[in-house]
Coordinates of C-alpha atoms in Angstrom, one line a residue:
M19 CA 39.7 -39.2 -89.6
S20 CA 42.6 -36.9 -90.5
A21 CA 45.5 -38.3 -92.5
G22 CA 48.8 -37.0 -93.8
P23 CA 48.8 -34.8 -96.8
F24 CA 50.7 -37.4 -98.8
D25 CA 48.1 -40.1 -98.8
D26 CA 46.7 -40.8 -102.2
A27 CA 43.2 -39.6 -103.1
S28 CA 41.3 -40.4 -106.2
P29 CA 41.4 -37.5 -108.7
P30 CA 38.2 -35.5 -108.5
P31 CA 35.9 -35.3 -111.5
A32 CA 36.7 -32.4 -113.8
N33 CA 33.6 -30.3 -114.1
R34 CA 33.9 -28.6 -117.4
R35 CA 33.3 -24.9 -117.9
P36 CA 33.3 -23.2 -121.3
L37 CA 36.7 -21.6 -121.7
R38 CA 37.3 -18.2 -123.2
A39 CA 39.3 -18.0 -126.4
W40 CA 42.5 -16.9 -124.7
Q41 CA 42.1 -19.7 -122.2
E42 CA 41.7 -22.3 -124.9
A43 CA 44.7 -21.0 -126.7
A44 CA 46.8 -21.0 -123.5
L45 CA 45.7 -24.5 -122.7
A46 CA 46.8 -25.7 -126.1
I47 CA 50.2 -24.0 -125.6
Y48 CA 50.4 -25.6 -122.2
R49 CA 49.7 -29.1 -123.5
A50 CA 52.3 -28.7 -126.3
R51 CA 55.0 -27.5 -123.9
A52 CA 54.2 -30.2 -121.4
G53 CA 54.3 -32.8 -124.2
S54 CA 57.9 -31.7 -125.0
G55 CA 58.9 -32.2 -121.4
A56 CA 58.5 -28.7 -119.9
R57 CA 57.7 -28.6 -116.2
D58 CA 57.2 -24.8 -115.9
F59 CA 54.6 -22.5 -117.5
L60 CA 54.1 -18.8 -117.0
A61 CA 50.7 -17.4 -117.9
V62 CA 50.4 -13.6 -117.9
A63 CA 46.8 -12.3 -118.2
T64 CA 45.3 -9.0 -117.2
P65 CA 43.3 -8.9 -113.9
G66 CA 39.8 -10.1 -114.5
A67 CA 40.6 -12.2 -117.5
G68 CA 40.1 -15.6 -115.8
K69 CA 43.6 -16.9 -114.7
T70 CA 42.0 -18.9 -111.9
T71 CA 39.7 -20.7 -114.3
F72 CA 42.6 -21.5 -116.7
A73 CA 44.7 -22.8 -113.8
L74 CA 41.9 -25.1 -112.5
R75 CA 41.3 -26.5 -116.0
V76 CA 45.0 -27.4 -116.1
A77 CA 44.8 -28.9 -112.7
S78 CA 41.7 -31.0 -113.6
D79 CA 43.3 -32.3 -116.7
L80 CA 46.5 -33.3 -114.9
L81 CA 44.6 -35.0 -112.1
R82 CA 42.3 -36.8 -114.6
D83 CA 45.3 -38.1 -116.6
G84 CA 47.2 -39.2 -113.5
V85 CA 50.1 -36.9 -114.2
V86 CA 49.8 -35.5 -110.7
R87 CA 48.1 -36.7 -107.5
A88 CA 48.0 -33.5 -105.5
I89 CA 47.6 -29.8 -105.9
T90 CA 49.3 -27.0 -104.0
V91 CA 48.2 -23.4 -104.6
V92 CA 50.3 -20.5 -103.3
A93 CA 48.5 -17.2 -103.0
P94 CA 49.6 -13.7 -101.8
T95 CA 47.1 -13.3 -98.9
E96 CA 45.0 -15.3 -96.4
H97 CA 41.8 -14.0 -98.0
L98 CA 42.8 -15.4 -101.4
K99 CA 43.4 -18.8 -99.9
R100 CA 39.6 -19.3 -99.2
Q101 CA 38.8 -17.7 -102.6
W102 CA 41.0 -20.3 -104.3
A103 CA 39.4 -23.2 -102.3
D104 CA 35.9 -22.0 -103.2
A105 CA 36.8 -21.8 -106.9
A106 CA 38.4 -25.2 -106.9
A107 CA 35.4 -26.8 -105.2
E108 CA 33.2 -25.6 -108.1
V109 CA 35.2 -27.8 -110.5
G110 CA 35.3 -30.8 -108.1
I111 CA 38.8 -30.2 -106.5
S112 CA 38.9 -30.1 -102.7
L113 CA 41.6 -27.9 -101.4
D114 CA 42.3 -27.1 -97.7
P115 CA 42.6 -23.3 -97.2
A116 CA 43.2 -23.7 -93.4
F117 CA 46.3 -25.9 -93.6
R118 CA 48.9 -24.8 -91.1
N119 CA 52.6 -25.6 -91.1
T120 CA 52.4 -26.6 -87.4
A121 CA 49.8 -29.3 -88.2
G122 CA 51.8 -30.9 -91.0
A123 CA 48.7 -32.9 -92.0
T124 CA 45.3 -32.5 -93.4
S125 CA 42.2 -34.7 -94.1
S126 CA 42.4 -37.3 -96.9
D127 CA 39.2 -35.7 -98.2
Y128 CA 41.4 -33.0 -99.7
T129 CA 43.4 -33.2 -103.0
G130 CA 45.7 -30.5 -101.9
V131 CA 46.2 -27.3 -99.9
V132 CA 46.3 -23.6 -100.4
L133 CA 49.2 -21.7 -98.8
T134 CA 50.6 -18.1 -98.7
Y135 CA 54.1 -17.2 -99.8
A136 CA 54.8 -16.2 -96.2
Q137 CA 53.7 -19.7 -95.1
V138 CA 56.1 -21.3 -97.6
A139 CA 59.0 -19.1 -96.5
A140 CA 58.4 -20.1 -92.9
H141 CA 58.9 -23.8 -93.5
P142 CA 60.2 -24.6 -97.1
A143 CA 61.5 -28.0 -96.0
L144 CA 58.0 -29.2 -95.1
H145 CA 56.5 -28.2 -98.5
R146 CA 59.5 -29.7 -100.3
L147 CA 58.8 -33.0 -98.6
R148 CA 55.2 -32.8 -99.7
C149 CA 56.3 -32.5 -103.3
E150 CA 58.8 -35.3 -103.0
R151 CA 56.3 -37.7 -101.5
R152 CA 53.5 -37.1 -104.0
R153 CA 53.4 -36.0 -107.6
T154 CA 52.3 -32.4 -107.3
L155 CA 51.1 -29.5 -109.4
V156 CA 52.1 -26.3 -107.8
I157 CA 50.1 -23.2 -108.9
L158 CA 52.0 -20.0 -108.0
D159 CA 49.3 -17.3 -108.0
E160 CA 50.7 -13.7 -108.7
I161 CA 54.2 -15.2 -108.9
H162 CA 55.8 -11.7 -108.8
H163 CA 55.3 -11.9 -105.0
A164 CA 58.0 -14.6 -104.9
G165 CA 60.4 -11.7 -105.6
D166 CA 59.2 -9.6 -102.7
A167 CA 62.3 -10.6 -100.8
L168 CA 65.3 -12.8 -101.5
S169 CA 64.2 -15.1 -98.7
W170 CA 60.8 -15.6 -100.2
G171 CA 62.2 -16.4 -103.6
D172 CA 64.8 -18.8 -102.1
A173 CA 62.1 -20.5 -100.1
V174 CA 59.8 -20.9 -103.1
R175 CA 62.7 -22.4 -105.1
E176 CA 63.7 -24.8 -102.3
A177 CA 60.1 -25.9 -101.6
F178 CA 58.9 -26.6 -105.1
T179 CA 62.0 -27.7 -107.1
P180 CA 60.8 -31.3 -106.8
A181 CA 57.3 -30.5 -108.0
T182 CA 56.1 -32.5 -111.0
R183 CA 54.6 -29.5 -112.6
R184 CA 54.7 -25.7 -111.8
L185 CA 52.1 -23.3 -113.2
A186 CA 52.9 -19.6 -112.5
L187 CA 50.2 -16.9 -112.9
T188 CA 50.4 -13.2 -112.9
G189 CA 48.4 -10.2 -114.1
T190 CA 51.3 -7.8 -113.5
P191 CA 54.7 -9.4 -114.3
F192 CA 56.8 -6.3 -113.9
R193 CA 58.6 -5.4 -110.8
S194 CA 60.7 -2.4 -109.8
D195 CA 63.5 -4.4 -108.3
V196 CA 65.9 -6.8 -110.0
N197 CA 65.2 -9.8 -107.8
P198 CA 64.8 -12.8 -110.1
I199 CA 61.5 -14.7 -109.7
P200 CA 61.8 -18.5 -109.3
F201 CA 60.8 -20.8 -112.2
V202 CA 60.5 -17.9 -114.6
T203 CA 62.6 -17.9 -117.8
Y204 CA 64.7 -14.8 -118.5
L205 CA 66.2 -14.0 -121.9
P206 CA 68.2 -11.0 -123.2
G207 CA 66.3 -8.8 -125.6
P208 CA 67.5 -6.9 -128.7
D209 CA 68.4 -3.9 -126.4
G210 CA 70.5 -6.1 -124.2
V211 CA 68.1 -6.0 -121.3
T212 CA 67.3 -9.4 -119.8
R213 CA 63.5 -9.8 -119.3
S214 CA 61.0 -12.4 -118.3
V215 CA 59.5 -14.5 -121.0
A216 CA 55.8 -15.6 -120.7
D217 CA 54.6 -18.8 -122.3
S218 CA 51.1 -17.2 -122.8
S219 CA 50.2 -13.5 -122.6
Y220 CA 46.8 -11.9 -122.6
G221 CA 47.0 -8.1 -122.0
Y222 CA 44.3 -5.5 -121.1
S223 CA 44.0 -4.3 -124.7
D224 CA 43.4 -7.9 -125.9
A225 CA 40.8 -8.5 -123.2
L226 CA 39.1 -5.2 -123.9
R227 CA 38.9 -6.1 -127.6
D228 CA 37.3 -9.4 -126.7
S229 CA 34.8 -7.8 -124.2
V230 CA 36.4 -9.9 -121.4
V231 CA 37.1 -6.8 -119.3
R232 CA 35.5 -3.4 -118.9
P233 CA 36.8 -0.2 -120.4
V234 CA 38.1 2.1 -117.7
L235 CA 37.6 5.9 -117.6
F236 CA 40.1 7.7 -115.3
L237 CA 38.6 10.9 -114.0
A238 CA 41.5 13.1 -112.8
Y239 CA 41.0 16.0 -110.3
S240 CA 43.5 18.8 -109.7
G241 CA 43.1 21.8 -107.3
E242 CA 45.0 24.2 -105.2
M243 CA 47.0 22.7 -102.3
T244 CA 48.4 24.6 -99.3
W245 CA 50.8 23.1 -96.7
R246 CA 53.4 24.1 -94.1
T247 CA 56.9 22.6 -94.2
S248 CA 58.8 21.4 -91.2
A249 CA 60.7 24.7 -91.3
G250 CA 57.4 26.6 -90.9
H251 CA 57.1 27.9 -94.4
E252 CA 53.6 27.9 -96.0
L253 CA 53.6 26.7 -99.6
S254 CA 50.9 26.5 -102.2
A255 CA 50.8 24.7 -105.5
R256 CA 48.3 23.3 -108.0
L257 CA 48.2 19.6 -108.1
G258 CA 49.4 18.3 -111.4
E259 CA 51.6 21.3 -112.2
P260 CA 55.3 20.7 -112.7
L261 CA 56.8 20.3 -109.2
N262 CA 59.8 18.5 -107.8
N263 CA 59.3 15.1 -106.1
E264 CA 59.1 16.5 -102.6
Q265 CA 56.5 19.2 -103.6
T266 CA 54.5 16.7 -105.6
A267 CA 54.4 14.3 -102.6
A268 CA 53.3 17.1 -100.3
A269 CA 50.6 18.4 -102.6
W270 CA 49.3 14.8 -103.2
R271 CA 49.1 14.1 -99.5
T272 CA 47.4 17.4 -98.9
A273 CA 44.7 16.4 -101.4
L274 CA 44.1 13.2 -99.5
D275 CA 43.9 15.0 -96.2
V276 CA 40.3 14.6 -94.8
R277 CA 40.3 18.2 -93.4
G278 CA 40.5 19.8 -96.9
D279 CA 37.9 20.2 -99.6
W280 CA 39.5 17.9 -102.2
I281 CA 38.5 14.5 -100.8
P282 CA 34.9 15.5 -100.0
A283 CA 34.4 16.9 -103.5
V284 CA 35.9 13.9 -105.2
L285 CA 34.0 11.4 -103.1
A286 CA 30.8 13.3 -103.9
A287 CA 31.6 13.2 -107.6
A288 CA 32.3 9.5 -107.4
D289 CA 29.0 8.9 -105.6
T290 CA 27.2 10.8 -108.4
R291 CA 29.0 8.7 -111.0
L292 CA 27.9 5.5 -109.1
S293 CA 24.3 6.6 -109.2
Q294 CA 24.5 7.2 -112.9
I295 CA 25.9 3.7 -113.5
Q296 CA 23.3 2.1 -111.3
A297 CA 20.5 4.0 -113.1
G298 CA 21.9 3.3 -116.5
G299 CA 21.6 -0.5 -116.3
M300 CA 24.1 -1.9 -113.7
A301 CA 21.7 -1.8 -110.8
D302 CA 24.1 -3.7 -108.4
A303 CA 27.1 -1.5 -109.1
G304 CA 29.3 -0.8 -106.1
G305 CA 32.2 1.5 -105.3
L306 CA 35.5 1.1 -103.6
V307 CA 37.8 3.7 -102.0
I308 CA 41.4 2.6 -101.5
A309 CA 42.8 4.5 -98.5
S310 CA 46.3 5.0 -97.2
D311 CA 45.7 4.1 -93.5
H312 CA 43.1 3.2 -90.9
A313 CA 42.4 6.8 -89.8
S314 CA 41.8 8.0 -93.3
A315 CA 39.6 5.0 -94.2
R316 CA 37.3 5.8 -91.2
A317 CA 37.2 9.5 -92.1
Y318 CA 36.4 8.8 -95.8
A319 CA 33.6 6.4 -94.7
G320 CA 32.1 9.2 -92.6
I321 CA 32.1 11.5 -95.6
L322 CA 30.5 8.9 -97.8
R323 CA 27.9 8.3 -95.2
R324 CA 26.9 12.0 -95.4
V325 CA 27.2 12.1 -99.2
S326 CA 25.4 8.9 -100.1
G327 CA 23.0 8.5 -97.1
T328 CA 24.2 4.8 -96.7
E329 CA 26.6 3.1 -94.4
P330 CA 29.9 2.1 -96.1
V331 CA 31.6 -1.1 -95.4
V332 CA 35.1 -0.4 -93.8
V333 CA 37.7 -3.1 -94.3
L334 CA 40.9 -2.7 -92.2
S335 CA 44.0 -4.9 -92.7
D336 CA 44.1 -6.0 -89.1
D337 CA 40.4 -6.8 -88.8
P338 CA 39.9 -10.6 -88.4
S339 CA 36.5 -10.3 -90.1
A340 CA 38.0 -8.6 -93.2
S341 CA 37.5 -11.6 -95.5
S342 CA 33.9 -12.1 -94.5
K343 CA 33.2 -8.4 -94.9
I344 CA 34.6 -8.5 -98.5
A345 CA 32.6 -11.7 -99.2
N346 CA 29.4 -10.2 -97.9
F347 CA 29.9 -7.0 -99.9
R348 CA 30.4 -9.1 -103.0
E349 CA 27.0 -10.7 -102.7
S350 CA 25.1 -7.7 -101.4
R351 CA 24.0 -4.4 -103.0
Q352 CA 25.7 -2.2 -100.5
R353 CA 26.9 0.9 -102.1
W354 CA 30.4 1.6 -100.9
M355 CA 33.4 -0.2 -99.4
V356 CA 36.4 1.6 -98.0
A357 CA 39.6 -0.4 -97.5
V358 CA 43.2 0.1 -96.6
R359 CA 45.0 -1.2 -99.7
M360 CA 44.6 -4.8 -98.8
V361 CA 41.9 -5.3 -101.5
S362 CA 44.2 -4.0 -104.2
E363 CA 45.0 -7.5 -105.5
G364 CA 43.2 -10.7 -106.1
V365 CA 39.9 -9.7 -104.5
D366 CA 37.1 -10.7 -106.9
V367 CA 34.1 -8.4 -106.5
P368 CA 32.8 -8.1 -110.1
R369 CA 30.1 -5.6 -109.3
L370 CA 32.8 -2.9 -108.4
A371 CA 32.4 -0.2 -111.1
V372 CA 33.6 3.0 -109.4
G373 CA 36.8 3.5 -107.6
V374 CA 38.6 6.3 -105.8
Y375 CA 42.4 6.0 -105.7
A376 CA 42.9 7.8 -102.4
T377 CA 46.4 6.5 -101.5
S378 CA 49.8 7.9 -102.3
V379 CA 51.4 4.6 -103.4
A380 CA 52.9 5.3 -106.8
T381 CA 54.3 2.0 -108.0
P382 CA 53.1 0.7 -111.4
L383 CA 52.5 -2.7 -109.9
F384 CA 50.2 -1.5 -107.1
F385 CA 48.4 0.8 -109.5
A386 CA 47.7 -1.9 -112.0
Q387 CA 46.5 -4.3 -109.2
A388 CA 44.2 -1.6 -107.8
V389 CA 42.7 -0.8 -111.2
G390 CA 42.3 -4.5 -111.7
R391 CA 39.6 -4.6 -109.1
F392 CA 37.2 -2.6 -111.4
V393 CA 37.8 -4.2 -114.8
R394 CA 36.2 -7.6 -114.2
G395 CA 33.6 -7.8 -116.9
R396 CA 30.2 -9.7 -116.5
G397 CA 28.5 -8.6 -119.7
R398 CA 28.9 -6.4 -122.7
A399 CA 29.0 -2.6 -122.4
E400 CA 29.7 -2.3 -118.7
T401 CA 32.2 0.4 -118.0
A402 CA 34.4 1.3 -114.9
S403 CA 35.3 4.7 -113.6
V404 CA 38.3 5.4 -111.4
F405 CA 38.8 8.8 -109.7
L406 CA 42.4 9.8 -109.0
P407 CA 44.6 12.8 -108.1
S408 CA 46.0 14.7 -111.1
V409 CA 49.5 13.6 -110.4
P410 CA 51.9 13.1 -113.3
T411 CA 52.9 9.6 -112.1
L412 CA 49.4 8.4 -111.9
L413 CA 48.3 10.1 -115.2
A414 CA 51.1 8.4 -117.0
L415 CA 50.1 5.0 -115.6
A416 CA 46.5 5.6 -116.5
G417 CA 47.5 6.4 -120.0
E418 CA 49.5 3.2 -120.4
M419 CA 47.0 0.7 -119.1
E420 CA 47.2 -1.2 -122.4
V421 CA 51.0 -1.6 -122.3
Q422 CA 52.3 -5.1 -121.7
R423 CA 55.4 -5.2 -119.4
D424 CA 57.9 -7.9 -118.6
H425 CA 60.2 -8.2 -115.6
A426 CA 63.6 -6.8 -116.4
L427 CA 66.6 -8.0 -114.4
D428 CA 69.2 -5.5 -115.4
K429 CA 67.3 -2.2 -115.7
P430 CA 68.0 0.8 -113.4
L431 CA 66.4 0.4 -110.0
R432 CA 64.9 3.9 -110.2
E433 CA 63.8 5.9 -113.1
P434 CA 64.7 9.6 -113.1
D435 CA 62.1 11.7 -111.2
A436 CA 60.1 8.6 -110.2
F437 CA 58.7 7.7 -106.8
D438 CA 60.4 5.1 -104.8
D439 CA 58.9 1.8 -105.6
A440 CA 60.2 0.1 -102.4
A441 CA 56.8 1.0 -100.9
L442 CA 55.3 -1.8 -102.9
R443 CA 56.7 -4.4 -100.5
E444 CA 54.5 -3.0 -97.8
A445 CA 51.5 -2.3 -99.9
N446 CA 49.4 -5.4 -98.9
R447 CA 50.9 -6.0 -95.4
R448 CA 49.4 -5.1 -92.1
R449 CA 50.3 -1.5 -91.2
D450 CA 48.5 1.5 -89.8
V451 CA 50.8 4.3 -90.9
P452 CA 50.6 6.8 -93.8
D453 CA 52.4 6.0 -97.1
L454 CA 54.6 9.1 -96.8
P455 CA 56.3 10.5 -93.6
E456 CA 54.4 13.1 -91.7
R457 CA 57.5 15.0 -90.5
S458 CA 58.0 16.9 -93.8
F459 CA 54.8 19.0 -93.8
T460 CA 51.4 19.8 -92.4
A461 CA 48.4 19.9 -94.7
L462 CA 46.5 23.2 -94.4
G463 CA 43.9 23.2 -97.1
S464 CA 42.8 22.0 -100.5
S465 CA 40.3 22.6 -103.3
A466 CA 39.2 20.3 -106.1
H467 CA 38.7 21.0 -109.8
F468 CA 37.8 18.5 -112.5
D469 CA 40.9 18.2 -114.7
R470 CA 40.4 15.6 -117.5
V471 CA 39.2 12.1 -118.4
I472 CA 41.8 9.6 -119.6
F473 CA 40.6 6.8 -121.8
D474 CA 42.5 4.4 -124.1
G475 CA 45.6 6.6 -123.8
G476 CA 43.7 9.8 -124.9
E477 CA 42.8 12.8 -122.7
F478 CA 39.5 14.6 -122.9
G479 CA 37.7 17.4 -121.2
T480 CA 38.4 21.0 -120.1
Q481 CA 39.2 22.0 -116.6
A482 CA 36.1 22.8 -114.6
A483 CA 35.0 23.5 -111.0
A484 CA 33.7 20.7 -108.9
G485 CA 29.9 20.6 -109.2
S486 CA 29.8 22.5 -112.5
A487 CA 27.9 21.6 -115.6
E488 CA 31.1 20.8 -117.3
E489 CA 32.0 18.2 -114.7
E490 CA 28.5 16.8 -114.9
D491 CA 28.9 16.2 -118.6
F492 CA 31.4 13.5 -117.8
L493 CA 30.0 12.2 -114.5
G494 CA 26.7 11.7 -116.4
L495 CA 28.1 9.5 -119.2
P496 CA 26.0 6.4 -119.6
G497 CA 27.1 3.4 -117.6
L498 CA 26.5 0.9 -120.4
L499 CA 28.7 1.7 -123.4
E500 CA 30.9 -0.2 -125.8
P501 CA 34.6 1.0 -125.9
D502 CA 34.2 2.7 -129.2
Q503 CA 31.1 4.5 -128.0
V504 CA 33.0 5.8 -125.0
A505 CA 35.6 7.4 -127.2
V506 CA 33.1 9.0 -129.5
L507 CA 31.1 10.4 -126.6
L508 CA 34.1 11.8 -124.8
K509 CA 35.2 13.6 -128.0
Q510 CA 31.8 15.0 -128.6
R511 CA 31.5 16.3 -125.0
E512 CA 34.9 17.9 -125.1
A513 CA 34.1 19.5 -128.4
A514 CA 30.8 20.9 -127.1
Q515 CA 32.5 22.3 -124.0
L516 CA 35.2 24.0 -126.0
A517 CA 32.6 25.5 -128.4
A518 CA 30.5 26.7 -125.5
R519 CA 33.5 28.2 -123.8
R520 CA 34.4 30.2 -126.9
R521 CA 30.8 31.4 -127.3
Q522 CA 30.8 32.6 -123.7
E523 CA 34.1 34.4 -124.1
R524 CA 32.8 36.3 -127.2
T525 CA 29.5 37.1 -125.4
E526 CA 31.4 38.5 -122.3
A527 CA 33.7 40.4 -124.6
R528 CA 30.7 42.2 -126.2
Q529 CA 28.8 42.8 -123.0
D530 CA 31.6 43.9 -120.6
P531 CA 31.7 47.7 -120.7
T532 CA 34.9 47.9 -118.7
G533 CA 37.1 46.1 -121.2
R534 CA 38.7 44.1 -118.4
A535 CA 36.6 41.1 -117.3
A536 CA 36.6 38.7 -120.3
R537 CA 38.6 35.5 -120.0
G538 CA 40.8 33.9 -122.6
A539 CA 40.9 30.2 -123.6
F540 CA 43.2 29.4 -120.7
G541 CA 41.4 31.4 -118.0
Q542 CA 43.7 34.5 -118.2
T543 CA 42.2 37.9 -118.1
V544 CA 41.8 39.5 -121.6
P545 CA 40.6 43.1 -122.3
A546 CA 37.1 42.9 -123.7
A547 CA 37.9 44.8 -126.8
R548 CA 40.3 42.1 -127.8
A549 CA 38.6 39.0 -126.3
A550 CA 37.0 38.0 -129.6
E551 CA 40.5 37.9 -131.0
A552 CA 42.0 35.9 -128.2
D553 CA 43.0 33.1 -130.6
G554 CA 44.5 35.6 -133.1
P555 CA 48.1 36.6 -133.8
D556 CA 48.2 39.4 -131.2
A557 CA 46.7 37.4 -128.3
Q558 CA 49.9 37.4 -126.4
A559 CA 49.9 41.1 -126.0
T560 CA 46.4 41.2 -124.5
D561 CA 47.3 39.0 -121.5
N562 CA 48.0 40.9 -118.2
R563 CA 50.2 38.1 -116.9
P564 CA 54.0 38.0 -117.6
T565 CA 54.7 36.6 -121.1
H566 CA 56.8 33.7 -119.7
E567 CA 53.8 32.5 -117.7
V568 CA 51.5 32.6 -120.7
I569 CA 53.9 30.8 -123.0
A570 CA 54.7 28.2 -120.3
E571 CA 51.0 27.4 -119.9
L572 CA 50.5 27.2 -123.7
R573 CA 53.5 24.8 -124.1
R574 CA 52.0 22.6 -121.3
E575 CA 48.7 22.5 -123.1
L576 CA 50.3 21.7 -126.4
N577 CA 52.3 18.9 -125.0
R578 CA 49.2 17.4 -123.3
L579 CA 47.4 17.4 -126.6
V580 CA 50.4 15.9 -128.4
A581 CA 50.6 13.2 -125.8
A582 CA 46.9 12.4 -126.2
H583 CA 47.3 12.1 -130.0
H584 CA 50.4 9.9 -129.5
H585 CA 48.3 7.5 -127.3
R586 CA 45.5 7.4 -129.8
T587 CA 47.7 6.9 -132.9
G588 CA 51.0 5.5 -131.7
R589 CA 52.9 8.2 -133.7
P590 CA 56.0 9.6 -132.0
H591 CA 55.7 12.9 -130.2
G592 CA 58.4 14.5 -132.4
A593 CA 56.5 13.5 -135.6
I594 CA 53.3 15.0 -134.2
H595 CA 55.1 18.3 -133.2
G596 CA 56.7 18.3 -136.7
E597 CA 53.4 18.0 -138.5
L598 CA 51.8 20.7 -136.4
R599 CA 54.7 23.0 -137.2
R600 CA 54.4 22.3 -140.9
T601 CA 50.6 22.8 -140.8
C602 CA 50.7 26.1 -138.8
G603 CA 54.1 27.4 -139.6
G604 CA 56.6 29.0 -137.3
P605 CA 59.8 27.8 -135.5
A606 CA 60.2 24.9 -133.1
T607 CA 58.1 24.9 -129.9
A608 CA 60.9 26.3 -127.8
Q609 CA 61.1 29.4 -130.0
A610 CA 57.4 29.7 -130.9
T611 CA 55.3 32.8 -129.9
A612 CA 52.1 32.5 -127.9
A613 CA 50.0 33.1 -131.1
Q614 CA 51.9 30.3 -132.9
L615 CA 51.4 28.0 -129.9
R616 CA 47.7 28.8 -129.9
A617 CA 47.4 28.0 -133.6
R618 CA 49.0 24.6 -133.0
I619 CA 46.8 23.9 -130.0
D620 CA 43.7 24.6 -132.1
A621 CA 45.0 22.3 -134.8
A622 CA 45.7 19.5 -132.4
R623 CA 42.2 19.9 -130.9
R624 CA 40.6 19.6 -134.4
W625 CA 42.5 16.4 -134.9
A626 CA 40.8 15.0 -131.8
L627 CA 37.3 15.8 -133.0
P628 CA 35.2 12.9 -134.4
E629 CA 35.0 12.7 -138.1

């Protein structure tokens, strides 16, 4: 017989699981804070680290000790409600994931309920009454969602102020807006900016060190993009080159257009990488493509069907069977799943090892959540590979995976030259429209070229055509590697490619009788008689392009290498440039000749080689 949600129920037995070191440490901090009278606790842990297990241990202890008599979990999506209920059942806590506001009651068999933030916002008074009538622990999963709108934050605060205890969880505490998040402590920092303060933090770099999560290799692809503006002008640009915001957005969307060559080439490369990982020891590895809209998702699935010879699982946001499809994919050995962004957060499919970021959402929060789908470790030496467009915004986010962020209340709403982060509020909601407006351009064509690999803040590889041996060097990396082994292999393969390229240039220089066909280190044409000296002092004079183009390209390459060295060592960019200048001689970069820039590039590359 059904009873009201406020009837007492005996605390369930706390089935004990071994806790990871960070969970034990966080639990000790929680007990100390609670012992001093604190009701709120914010735990920040990277996706895949085990926030759910930690929260359920806290819940079990509080139920066992009689501190609380009921549990309320608030999650971002309907799918996660059932996931929470399943995880709670494994430790003896019965939660109702089907509770509806209109019912107002649930079976006395349950110790609590699982809600969504939207559900709380729809009837905060009901959930406040539940907390007032019964001593309740409220677990706020991905608490940053409470700041999605002022109404949501107000509702969460109204509903759960009477709660006996509140445990807030998040893997991505930073937000782009300045809406305060309920029940989170904010304090001014040394720079005067007010930021959130976590009671326990466990970042990606910590989890990687402890082998809790997988190392992630980001494989970036550039290429030539052509589109027509609303005014009828046809424009072309190379993805990843310095462009203004409007041009970058158009080039990015052109790359994702199914009628071009970029998406088929990248999906084929991702499928090759998946085969390598499966053959290398992770036999059940699966792949996920995160698409922008329903039409693109279906089209990408068609390409994958041709490339892989298997039928992908397509998960659309308005599909009532979406949750069951994801659950079935988790337990199966199906090769690919294509989804419209809704699986960017909270979905637990540990066998996902290859991803394609085929959406134009550029927010740090969404990117971190998306990458979080691939980092969930199951055993030592598993790696993850994420393919993405060579867009400066994404490359920067990929290079800063290890950076721990907090939510700042008084920072600027928008960084210079950044994408508008307002799109995040729509990122996991039901919609069937592209991320960027169609009116500004029409995609005409695209090509794909392997650009680089980003790992642990460093950049590796040389630009290569899709399907080339150089690309295969990186697609064929073993699937089972320790993080330090990944870095060593990447350095070795980059060094081998650079050496092979120089040998080829010298061979072409000797064999070409015309004196015109040899290529320099950056792909520019160099007369054969001087190709062997392309790295020498007079190299600038041998390039048929305008001097300003050559120097601009050399400066970009130098800055890329300096940025990679900064990520590896933590040294400031200016200090690295200064040391290169002292080592190689010459003026500051802005006044350096092409020969001087080449010398610094060679020195920076030598620094990147393994000892």
